[in-house]
Each structure stands twice: as structure tokens, then as C-alpha cells.
PDB file of C-alpha atoms in Angstrom:
ATOM      1  CA  MET S   1     -17.253  28.794  14.762  1.00 74.00           C
ATOM      2  CA  VAL S   2     -15.253  25.776  13.600  1.00 83.00           C
ATOM      3  CA  ARG S   3     -13.993  26.038  10.043  1.00 89.00           C
ATOM      4  CA  GLY S   4     -12.373  23.427   7.825  1.00 89.00           C
ATOM      5  CA  PRO S   5     -11.063  19.931   8.510  1.00 87.00           C
ATOM      6  CA  LYS S   6      -9.498  18.943  11.825  1.00 90.00           C
ATOM      7  CA  LYS S   7      -5.786  19.623  12.097  1.00 92.00           C
ATOM      8  CA  HIS S   8      -5.129  17.100  14.877  1.00 94.00           C
ATOM      9  CA  LEU S   9      -5.478  13.340  15.345  1.00 95.00           C
ATOM     10  CA  LYS S  10      -5.660  11.551  18.675  1.00 95.00           C
ATOM     11  CA  ARG S  11      -3.805   8.297  19.095  1.00 94.00           C
ATOM     12  CA  LEU S  12      -6.930   6.301  19.948  1.00 94.00           C
ATOM     13  CA  ASN S  13      -8.525   7.419  16.660  1.00 94.00           C
ATOM     14  CA  ALA S  14      -5.436   6.647  14.550  1.00 95.00           C
ATOM     15  CA  PRO S  15      -5.674   3.624  12.201  1.00 94.00           C
ATOM     16  CA  LYS S  16      -4.913   0.385  14.059  1.00 93.00           C
ATOM     17  CA  HIS S  17      -2.487  -0.773  11.360  1.00 93.00           C
ATOM     18  CA  TRP S  18      -0.083   2.010  12.352  1.00 94.00           C
ATOM     19  CA  ASN S  19       0.575  -0.031  15.530  1.00 93.00           C
ATOM     20  CA  LEU S  20       0.927   2.994  17.808  1.00 93.00           C
ATOM     21  CA  GLY S  21       1.014   2.228  21.529  1.00 89.00           C
ATOM     22  CA  LYS S  22      -2.148   3.271  23.338  1.00 87.00           C
ATOM     23  CA  MET S  23      -0.240   4.589  26.370  1.00 90.00           C
ATOM     24  CA  GLU S  24       2.634   6.294  24.525  1.00 88.00           C
ATOM     25  CA  GLY S  25       1.008   9.724  24.363  1.00 91.00           C
ATOM     26  CA  VAL S  26      -2.220  11.504  23.496  1.00 94.00           C
ATOM     27  CA  TRP S  27      -1.545  12.555  19.914  1.00 95.00           C
ATOM     28  CA  ALA S  28      -0.720  10.831  16.644  1.00 95.00           C
ATOM     29  CA  PRO S  29       0.665  12.382  13.451  1.00 95.00           C
ATOM     30  CA  LYS S  30      -2.153  13.610  11.211  1.00 96.00           C
ATOM     31  CA  PRO S  31      -1.290  12.782   7.561  1.00 96.00           C
ATOM     32  CA  SER S  32      -1.229  15.736   5.208  1.00 95.00           C
ATOM     33  CA  SER S  33      -3.479  15.874   2.166  1.00 94.00           C
ATOM     34  CA  GLY S  34      -1.880  13.803  -0.561  1.00 94.00           C
ATOM     35  CA  PRO S  35      -2.186  10.907  -2.999  1.00 94.00           C
ATOM     36  CA  HIS S  36      -3.548   8.406  -0.438  1.00 95.00           C
ATOM     37  CA  LYS S  37      -6.492   8.499   1.965  1.00 94.00           C
ATOM     38  CA  MET S  38      -5.814   9.244   5.617  1.00 94.00           C
ATOM     39  CA  ARG S  39      -6.712   5.746   6.825  1.00 93.00           C
ATOM     40  CA  GLU S  40      -4.977   3.974   3.917  1.00 93.00           C
ATOM     41  CA  CYS S  41      -1.518   5.515   4.272  1.00 95.00           C
ATOM     42  CA  LEU S  42       1.560   5.610   6.485  1.00 96.00           C
ATOM     43  CA  PRO S  43       2.989   9.082   7.317  1.00 96.00           C
ATOM     44  CA  LEU S  44       6.733   9.488   6.770  1.00 96.00           C
ATOM     45  CA  CYS S  45       7.333  10.246  10.459  1.00 95.00           C
ATOM     46  CA  ILE S  46       5.939   6.837  11.462  1.00 96.00           C
ATOM     47  CA  ILE S  47       8.212   5.168   8.883  1.00 96.00           C
ATOM     48  CA  LEU S  48      11.291   7.022  10.220  1.00 96.00           C
ATOM     49  CA  ARG S  49      10.512   6.845  13.943  1.00 95.00           C
ATOM     50  CA  ASN S  50       8.432   3.713  14.572  1.00 94.00           C
ATOM     51  CA  ARG S  51       9.510   1.385  11.752  1.00 95.00           C
ATOM     52  CA  LEU S  52      13.126   2.203  10.860  1.00 95.00           C
ATOM     53  CA  LYS S  53      14.103   3.740  14.256  1.00 94.00           C
ATOM     54  CA  TYR S  54      16.120   6.456  12.502  1.00 95.00           C
ATOM     55  CA  ALA S  55      14.579   9.067  14.828  1.00 95.00           C
ATOM     56  CA  LEU S  56      13.475   9.116  18.445  1.00 95.00           C
ATOM     57  CA  THR S  57      11.044  12.036  18.305  1.00 94.00           C
ATOM     58  CA  ASN S  58       8.757  13.806  15.876  1.00 94.00           C
ATOM     59  CA  LYS S  59      11.148  16.782  15.888  1.00 96.00           C
ATOM     60  CA  GLU S  60      13.990  14.559  14.639  1.00 96.00           C
ATOM     61  CA  CYS S  61      11.731  13.229  11.855  1.00 96.00           C
ATOM     62  CA  MET S  62      11.064  16.835  10.863  1.00 96.00           C
ATOM     63  CA  GLN S  63      14.798  17.579  10.730  1.00 96.00           C
ATOM     64  CA  ILE S  64      15.535  14.461   8.612  1.00 96.00           C
ATOM     65  CA  CYS S  65      12.831  15.447   6.108  1.00 96.00           C
ATOM     66  CA  MET S  66      13.871  19.101   5.974  1.00 96.00           C
ATOM     67  CA  GLU S  67      17.420  18.022   5.108  1.00 96.00           C
ATOM     68  CA  LYS S  68      15.887  16.444   1.954  1.00 95.00           C
ATOM     69  CA  CYS S  69      16.959  12.936   2.923  1.00 94.00           C
ATOM     70  CA  VAL S  70      13.690  11.176   2.076  1.00 96.00           C
ATOM     71  CA  LYS S  71      12.251  10.549  -1.400  1.00 95.00           C
ATOM     72  CA  VAL S  72       8.841   9.074  -2.181  1.00 95.00           C
ATOM     73  CA  ASP S  73       8.425   7.840  -5.767  1.00 93.00           C
ATOM     74  CA  GLY S  74      11.579   9.687  -6.799  1.00 92.00           C
ATOM     75  CA  LYS S  75      10.538  13.083  -5.389  1.00 95.00           C
ATOM     76  CA  VAL S  76      12.057  14.702  -2.296  1.00 96.00           C
ATOM     77  CA  ARG S  77       9.408  15.135   0.398  1.00 96.00           C
ATOM     78  CA  THR S  78      10.134  17.648   3.155  1.00 96.00           C
ATOM     79  CA  ASP S  79       6.740  17.213   4.869  1.00 96.00           C
ATOM     80  CA  HIS S  80       7.210  14.715   7.713  1.00 96.00           C
ATOM     81  CA  ASN S  81       3.454  13.970   7.617  1.00 96.00           C
ATOM     82  CA  PHE S  82       3.395  13.166   3.882  1.00 97.00           C
ATOM     83  CA  PRO S  83       1.138  10.109   3.292  1.00 96.00           C
ATOM     84  CA  ALA S  84       2.981   7.190   1.685  1.00 96.00           C
ATOM     85  CA  GLY S  85       0.695   4.378   0.538  1.00 94.00           C
ATOM     86  CA  LEU S  86       0.455   1.004  -1.167  1.00 94.00           C
ATOM     87  CA  MET S  87       3.186   0.338  -3.802  1.00 93.00           C
ATOM     88  CA  ASP S  88       5.007   3.611  -3.053  1.00 95.00           C
ATOM     89  CA  VAL S  89       8.823   3.509  -3.246  1.00 96.00           C
ATOM     90  CA  VAL S  90      10.526   5.181  -0.255  1.00 96.00           C
ATOM     91  CA  GLU S  91      14.235   5.988  -0.680  1.00 95.00           C
ATOM     92  CA  ILE S  92      16.767   7.270   1.841  1.00 95.00           C
ATOM     93  CA  ASP S  93      19.997   7.913  -0.067  1.00 92.00           C
ATOM     94  CA  LYS S  94      22.257   8.584   2.938  1.00 93.00           C
ATOM     95  CA  SER S  95      21.657   5.073   4.313  1.00 93.00           C
ATOM     96  CA  ASN S  96      21.262   3.558   0.818  1.00 93.00           C
ATOM     97  CA  ASP S  97      17.779   2.249   1.744  1.00 93.00           C
ATOM     98  CA  LYS S  98      15.058   1.505  -0.797  1.00 95.00           C
ATOM     99  CA  PHE S  99      11.683   0.149   0.288  1.00 95.00           C
ATOM    100  CA  ARG S 100       8.339  -0.611  -1.290  1.00 95.00           C
ATOM    101  CA  LEU S 101       5.227  -0.262   0.882  1.00 95.00           C
ATOM    102  CA  LEU S 102       3.209  -3.504   0.782  1.00 94.00           C
ATOM    103  CA  LEU S 103       0.779  -5.268   3.106  1.00 94.00           C
ATOM    104  CA  ASP S 104       1.384  -8.281   5.329  1.00 92.00           C
ATOM    105  CA  THR S 105      -1.298 -10.967   5.752  1.00 91.00           C
ATOM    106  CA  LYS S 106      -2.825  -9.081   8.704  1.00 91.00           C
ATOM    107  CA  GLY S 107      -3.410  -5.969   6.582  1.00 90.00           C
ATOM    108  CA  ARG S 108      -0.560  -3.902   8.055  1.00 93.00           C
ATOM    109  CA  PHE S 109       1.936  -1.895   6.006  1.00 94.00           C
ATOM    110  CA  VAL S 110       5.402  -3.458   5.747  1.00 94.00           C
ATOM    111  CA  LEU S 111       8.561  -1.911   4.305  1.00 95.00           C
ATOM    112  CA  SER S 112       9.761  -4.469   1.773  1.00 93.00           C
ATOM    113  CA  ARG S 113      13.432  -3.879   0.916  1.00 94.00           C
ATOM    114  CA  ILE S 114      14.019  -3.762  -2.861  1.00 93.00           C
ATOM    115  CA  SER S 115      16.937  -3.454  -5.285  1.00 93.00           C
ATOM    116  CA  ALA S 116      17.917  -0.268  -7.107  1.00 92.00           C
ATOM    117  CA  GLU S 117      16.589  -1.738 -10.353  1.00 93.00           C
ATOM    118  CA  GLU S 118      13.180  -2.520  -8.867  1.00 92.00           C
ATOM    119  CA  ALA S 119      12.980   0.964  -7.314  1.00 93.00           C
ATOM    120  CA  THR S 120      12.754   2.515 -10.804  1.00 94.00           C
ATOM    121  CA  SER S 121       9.114   1.464 -11.334  1.00 93.00           C
ATOM    122  CA  LYS S 122       5.873   0.841  -9.477  1.00 94.00           C
ATOM    123  CA  LEU S 123       2.486  -0.748 -10.097  1.00 94.00           C
ATOM    124  CA  CYS S 124      -0.626   1.440 -10.175  1.00 95.00           C
ATOM    125  CA  ARG S 125      -4.261   0.317 -10.198  1.00 95.00           C
ATOM    126  CA  VAL S 126      -6.510   2.065 -12.736  1.00 95.00           C
ATOM    127  CA  THR S 127      -9.492   3.661 -10.965  1.00 95.00           C
ATOM    128  CA  LYS S 128     -10.938   5.825 -13.747  1.00 94.00           C
ATOM    129  CA  VAL S 129     -10.736   6.140 -17.558  1.00 95.00           C
ATOM    130  CA  PHE S 130     -12.072   9.278 -19.260  1.00 94.00           C
ATOM    131  CA  LEU S 131     -11.728  11.720 -22.150  1.00 94.00           C
ATOM    132  CA  GLY S 132     -10.226  14.985 -20.981  1.00 89.00           C
ATOM    133  CA  SER S 133     -10.387  18.418 -22.552  1.00 90.00           C
ATOM    134  CA  LYS S 134     -10.083  18.420 -26.355  1.00 91.00           C
ATOM    135  CA  GLY S 135     -10.807  14.702 -26.361  1.00 92.00           C
ATOM    136  CA  VAL S 136      -7.489  13.636 -24.787  1.00 95.00           C
ATOM    137  CA  PRO S 137      -7.818  10.038 -23.458  1.00 95.00           C
ATOM    138  CA  SER S 138      -6.650   9.864 -19.836  1.00 94.00           C
ATOM    139  CA  LEU S 139      -6.692   7.532 -16.861  1.00 94.00           C
ATOM    140  CA  VAL S 140      -6.409   8.024 -13.091  1.00 95.00           C
ATOM    141  CA  THR S 141      -4.542   5.605 -10.808  1.00 94.00           C
ATOM    142  CA  HIS S 142      -4.957   4.670  -7.141  1.00 94.00           C
ATOM    143  CA  ASP S 143      -2.140   7.044  -6.130  1.00 92.00           C
ATOM    144  CA  GLY S 144      -3.690  10.110  -7.788  1.00 92.00           C
ATOM    145  CA  ARG S 145      -1.697  10.122 -11.043  1.00 92.00           C
ATOM    146  CA  THR S 146      -3.389  11.264 -14.243  1.00 94.00           C
ATOM    147  CA  ILE S 147      -1.761   9.691 -17.292  1.00 94.00           C
ATOM    148  CA  ARG S 148      -2.576  11.155 -20.737  1.00 93.00           C
ATOM    149  CA  TYR S 149      -2.644   9.042 -23.890  1.00 93.00           C
ATOM    150  CA  PRO S 150      -2.454   5.655 -22.118  1.00 91.00           C
ATOM    151  CA  ASP S 151      -2.696   2.237 -23.790  1.00 92.00           C
ATOM    152  CA  PRO S 152      -6.172   2.168 -25.431  1.00 92.00           C
ATOM    153  CA  ASP S 153      -6.773  -1.316 -23.903  1.00 93.00           C
ATOM    154  CA  ALA S 154      -6.459   0.019 -20.322  1.00 93.00           C
ATOM    155  CA  LYS S 155      -9.709  -0.271 -18.372  1.00 93.00           C
ATOM    156  CA  VAL S 156     -10.811   0.250 -14.756  1.00 94.00           C
ATOM    157  CA  ASN S 157      -9.391  -2.464 -12.390  1.00 93.00           C
ATOM    158  CA  ASP S 158      -6.402  -3.124 -14.689  1.00 94.00           C
ATOM    159  CA  THR S 159      -2.879  -2.494 -13.404  1.00 95.00           C
ATOM    160  CA  ILE S 160      -0.212  -0.450 -15.171  1.00 95.00           C
ATOM    161  CA  LYS S 161       3.534  -0.323 -14.579  1.00 94.00           C
ATOM    162  CA  VAL S 162       4.784   3.254 -14.288  1.00 94.00           C
ATOM    163  CA  ASP S 163       8.369   4.414 -14.753  1.00 94.00           C
ATOM    164  CA  ILE S 164       9.033   6.597 -11.691  1.00 94.00           C
ATOM    165  CA  ALA S 165      11.590   8.883 -13.364  1.00 93.00           C
ATOM    166  CA  THR S 166       9.392   9.825 -16.343  1.00 92.00           C
ATOM    167  CA  GLY S 167       5.893   9.104 -14.979  1.00 91.00           C
ATOM    168  CA  LYS S 168       5.133   7.259 -18.226  1.00 92.00           C
ATOM    169  CA  MET S 169       3.216   3.976 -18.489  1.00 92.00           C
ATOM    170  CA  THR S 170       5.515   1.108 -19.578  1.00 93.00           C
ATOM    171  CA  GLU S 171       3.351  -2.020 -19.232  1.00 92.00           C
ATOM    172  CA  LEU S 172      -0.321  -3.016 -18.977  1.00 94.00           C
ATOM    173  CA  ILE S 173      -1.500  -5.981 -16.860  1.00 94.00           C
ATOM    174  CA  LYS S 174      -5.103  -6.841 -17.712  1.00 93.00           C
ATOM    175  CA  PHE S 175      -7.766  -7.747 -15.138  1.00 94.00           C
ATOM    176  CA  ARG S 176      -8.736 -11.314 -16.031  1.00 93.00           C
ATOM    177  CA  LEU S 177      -9.253 -14.771 -14.536  1.00 93.00           C
ATOM    178  CA  GLY S 178      -5.986 -16.522 -13.676  1.00 92.00           C
ATOM    179  CA  ALA S 179      -4.168 -13.285 -12.758  1.00 94.00           C
ATOM    180  CA  THR S 180      -2.184 -13.000  -9.518  1.00 94.00           C
ATOM    181  CA  VAL S 181      -3.920 -10.530  -7.189  1.00 94.00           C
ATOM    182  CA  MET S 182      -3.421  -8.933  -3.788  1.00 95.00           C
ATOM    183  CA  VAL S 183      -6.327  -7.927  -1.545  1.00 95.00           C
ATOM    184  CA  PHE S 184      -5.681  -4.406  -0.198  1.00 94.00           C
ATOM    185  CA  LYS S 185      -8.907  -3.758   1.746  1.00 92.00           C
ATOM    186  CA  GLY S 186     -11.311  -5.664   3.967  1.00 92.00           C
ATOM    187  CA  ASN S 187     -10.881  -8.675   6.257  1.00 93.00           C
ATOM    188  CA  ASN S 188      -8.562 -10.442   3.794  1.00 93.00           C
ATOM    189  CA  ALA S 189      -6.215  -7.460   3.279  1.00 93.00           C
ATOM    190  CA  GLY S 190      -2.670  -8.549   2.436  1.00 93.00           C
ATOM    191  CA  ARG S 191      -3.576 -11.994   1.081  1.00 94.00           C
ATOM    192  CA  VAL S 192      -2.232 -12.968  -2.350  1.00 94.00           C
ATOM    193  CA  GLY S 193      -3.659 -15.586  -4.696  1.00 94.00           C
ATOM    194  CA  THR S 194      -5.010 -16.409  -8.139  1.00 94.00           C
ATOM    195  CA  LEU S 195      -8.290 -14.907  -9.336  1.00 94.00           C
ATOM    196  CA  ASN S 196     -10.662 -17.855  -9.920  1.00 94.00           C
ATOM    197  CA  HIS S 197     -14.195 -16.518 -10.291  1.00 94.00           C
ATOM    198  CA  ILE S 198     -16.200 -13.268 -10.484  1.00 94.00           C
ATOM    199  CA  GLU S 199     -19.853 -13.096  -9.390  1.00 94.00           C
ATOM    200  CA  LYS S 200     -21.783 -10.201 -10.908  1.00 94.00           C
ATOM    201  CA  HIS S 201     -24.405  -8.573  -8.667  1.00 93.00           C
ATOM    202  CA  ASP S 202     -26.300  -5.783 -10.420  1.00 93.00           C
ATOM    203  CA  GLY S 203     -26.956  -2.867  -8.100  1.00 93.00           C
ATOM    204  CA  SER S 204     -24.623  -4.306  -5.459  1.00 93.00           C
ATOM    205  CA  PHE S 205     -20.986  -5.349  -5.045  1.00 94.00           C
ATOM    206  CA  ASP S 206     -19.383  -7.825  -7.431  1.00 94.00           C
ATOM    207  CA  ILE S 207     -17.693 -10.655  -5.501  1.00 95.00           C
ATOM    208  CA  THR S 208     -14.422 -12.328  -6.519  1.00 95.00           C
ATOM    209  CA  THR S 209     -13.151 -15.753  -5.440  1.00 96.00           C
ATOM    210  CA  ILE S 210      -9.402 -16.155  -4.915  1.00 95.00           C
ATOM    211  CA  ARG S 211      -7.269 -19.253  -4.286  1.00 94.00           C
ATOM    212  CA  ASP S 212      -3.817 -18.905  -2.681  1.00 90.00           C
ATOM    213  CA  SER S 213      -0.818 -21.149  -3.355  1.00 89.00           C
ATOM    214  CA  LYS S 214      -1.664 -23.385  -0.364  1.00 89.00           C
ATOM    215  CA  GLY S 215      -5.149 -24.066  -1.773  1.00 89.00           C
ATOM    216  CA  HIS S 216      -7.093 -21.836   0.647  1.00 91.00           C
ATOM    217  CA  VAL S 217     -10.128 -20.221  -1.020  1.00 94.00           C
ATOM    218  CA  PHE S 218     -11.582 -16.865   0.085  1.00 93.00           C
ATOM    219  CA  SER S 219     -13.843 -14.158  -1.330  1.00 95.00           C
ATOM    220  CA  THR S 220     -13.786 -10.371  -1.354  1.00 95.00           C
ATOM    221  CA  ARG S 221     -15.309  -7.438  -3.231  1.00 95.00           C
ATOM    222  CA  LEU S 222     -14.068  -6.713  -6.739  1.00 94.00           C
ATOM    223  CA  GLN S 223     -12.915  -3.196  -5.815  1.00 93.00           C
ATOM    224  CA  ASN S 224     -10.703  -4.616  -3.033  1.00 94.00           C
ATOM    225  CA  ILE S 225      -8.238  -6.448  -5.296  1.00 94.00           C
ATOM    226  CA  PHE S 226      -5.032  -5.252  -6.952  1.00 94.00           C
ATOM    227  CA  ILE S 227      -3.662  -7.139  -9.985  1.00 94.00           C
ATOM    228  CA  LEU S 228       0.037  -7.961  -9.414  1.00 94.00           C
ATOM    229  CA  GLY S 229       0.772  -9.888 -12.606  1.00 91.00           C
ATOM    230  CA  ALA S 230      -0.680 -11.981 -15.433  1.00 89.00           C
ATOM    231  CA  THR S 231       0.586 -15.280 -13.962  1.00 86.00           C
ATOM    232  CA  LYS S 232       3.113 -14.364 -11.243  1.00 86.00           C
ATOM    233  CA  SER S 233       3.677 -11.234  -9.178  1.00 88.00           C
ATOM    234  CA  SER S 234       5.606  -8.389 -10.860  1.00 88.00           C
ATOM    235  CA  VAL S 235       6.840  -7.144  -7.458  1.00 90.00           C
ATOM    236  CA  VAL S 236       8.803  -8.961  -4.747  1.00 88.00           C
ATOM    237  CA  LEU S 237       6.329  -9.960  -2.027  1.00 89.00           C
ATOM    238  CA  PRO S 238       7.134  -9.530   1.692  1.00 87.00           C
ATOM    239  CA  LYS S 239       7.832 -12.409   4.072  1.00 85.00           C
ATOM    240  CA  GLY S 240       5.024 -14.963   4.012  1.00 82.00           C
ATOM    241  CA  LYS S 241       4.270 -14.378   0.307  1.00 84.00           C
ATOM    242  CA  GLY S 242       0.700 -13.334   1.100  1.00 85.00           C
ATOM    243  CA  ILE S 243      -0.361 -16.678   2.631  1.00 87.00           C
ATOM    244  CA  ARG S 244      -2.334 -16.236   5.843  1.00 88.00           C
ATOM    245  CA  LYS S 245      -1.656 -18.816   8.568  1.00 87.00           C
ATOM    246  CA  ASN S 246      -4.229 -20.039  11.042  1.00 87.00           C
ATOM    247  CA  ILE S 247      -3.737 -19.819  14.815  1.00 89.00           C
ATOM    248  CA  MET S 248      -2.233 -23.320  15.125  1.00 90.00           C
ATOM    249  CA  GLU S 249       0.311 -22.661  12.346  1.00 87.00           C
ATOM    250  CA  GLU S 250       1.320 -19.363  13.975  1.00 86.00           C
ATOM    251  CA  LYS S 251       1.715 -21.156  17.331  1.00 88.00           C
ATOM    252  CA  ALA S 252       3.916 -23.861  15.765  1.00 88.00           C
ATOM    253  CA  ASP S 253       6.115 -21.187  14.139  1.00 86.00           C
ATOM    254  CA  ALA S 254       6.448 -19.303  17.442  1.00 87.00           C
ATOM    255  CA  ILE S 255       7.530 -22.521  19.225  1.00 88.00           C
ATOM    256  CA  ALA S 256      10.053 -23.263  16.445  1.00 87.00           C
ATOM    257  CA  ARG S 257      11.519 -19.755  16.782  1.00 85.00           C
ATOM    258  CA  GLY S 258      11.703 -20.092  20.563  1.00 83.00           C
ATOM    259  CA  ASP S 259       9.291 -17.196  21.186  1.00 81.00           C
ATOM    260  CA  LEU S 260       6.808 -19.480  22.949  1.00 79.00           C
ATOM    261  CA  SER S 261       7.557 -22.223  25.465  1.00 75.00           C
ATOM    262  CA  MET S 262       5.216 -25.140  26.160  1.00 71.00           C
ATOM    263  CA  LYS S 263       5.960 -25.245  29.903  1.00 68.00           C
TER     264      LYS S 263
END
């Protein structure tokens, strides 16, 4: 009789945004239980082996992690399948690397290199506000943190800035029209723009309208957006600044780079 969750993951069933080759083997790394969902994370071994090329095999990833070389949000992680997710800070002290996990305009995780100063904090989306035992006000963030005695103005969908060393909330960014937002789910994942309008639909999904800096307008569900700042982004955005290009613009860029010839 089968008991418990599956312990394996086949490569064909792995999330497409991991960009694993279909013919490179049967298996994919199965993320461990952690702060991010299985299909919304990037295991450390994929970061080390497929993205940074610091390892050639899964065994080498295991050795790097067991030597306590990798930190996620300031904590050493020895599990090579630990799930790192959106806004997480990944540090490798031996190579002096500091990255923040963000999304590109095609919804794939990118390692955005950041300074030592920026690596001291991260943005967290508020997913739940409640009164805990003995009436202690608390909130829960998208990466599984529970913060006691937060700012009384903090509500669901707001964003808070968290100091990684102490785990304390340092700043509150309210969810309101005119804020800079990033879409982190759905067909528009990775796009960044200004929140223009919110349509309320009782009993269904509230829809938001967003305009990017090039004037393109698109819509997505309210629960798919992440507030980055009151007027401008509080984090350094990856290449492209969250503006999605159409096919003709991508073709023109490829020709300019020399990746595509017109012969």
C-alpha cells in the first residue's frame, strides 16, 4: 500500500520554468518541503548546477551544500533540494556571490545579482492577518514567515520589508492605486507596471488593470500581483525591467545582437 507523498519527480513533470532538457535524463530534483510551493520554487541544486554552473552533477551540489557554502535568507542550508522562491536572497560566501530570485518577463526565475547592502533585506507579501493566542496580532507572508506585533496598518495584499538578520519588519508598502507591482503568477508573470484599476467581482476573482512604462495595458487577478513600491520599485529589477516585448521586437534585438541572420 502506498503511503505519503511521492518522493520522486520525473523530468517531464517538472515545472517548465526550470528549463530542464527533456532528453538529459529521466529524473528531476524533487524540492523538499519548505517555505515555497513545489511548482513555485527553484531547488538549490538547479541554481548551483544549471544556472551558476558551479557543479556538474547532483552529487557535487550535495557536497557544496554539506560544506555549508550556501545561505538562503541569511541561513545556511545543507539540503541541496531546499526550495528557494520569489524574493529570496541566495548567498555563496566563497565566491562572494549574492543574488535575489526574481522573474523575467516570460515567468522564469532569474538570479539577479545584488549588492551586500541590498542583501540585508527582502520584500514579503502579506497573505494573512490574524490574532494569535492571547490576542497577539500576527501576520503571515508569502514565504511562510509569521511576524508578531506587526504594523497595525498592515493588511492582506500589502508588502512589508523584512530585515533578514533579525526577521523584523522595517517598512510597510500599502496596496493602493498608483503602486508599482510585479505579476508573479499567470500568463503575465514577470511583468512590472503601475496599478491603474481594480474591478471587484463578488463571489469570483477581483481583476486588476496594470500599465507598464511603455504604455502597454494588461489585466490579471488581484492575488497574482506583488507590490514592489509606492511609486518606484524597492528592489533592483532584472534585465528588461519587467517590460514584455512582442515577437517583432525580440526578432529585432536578436538581429542586433548577431544571434539571427536575415540570409
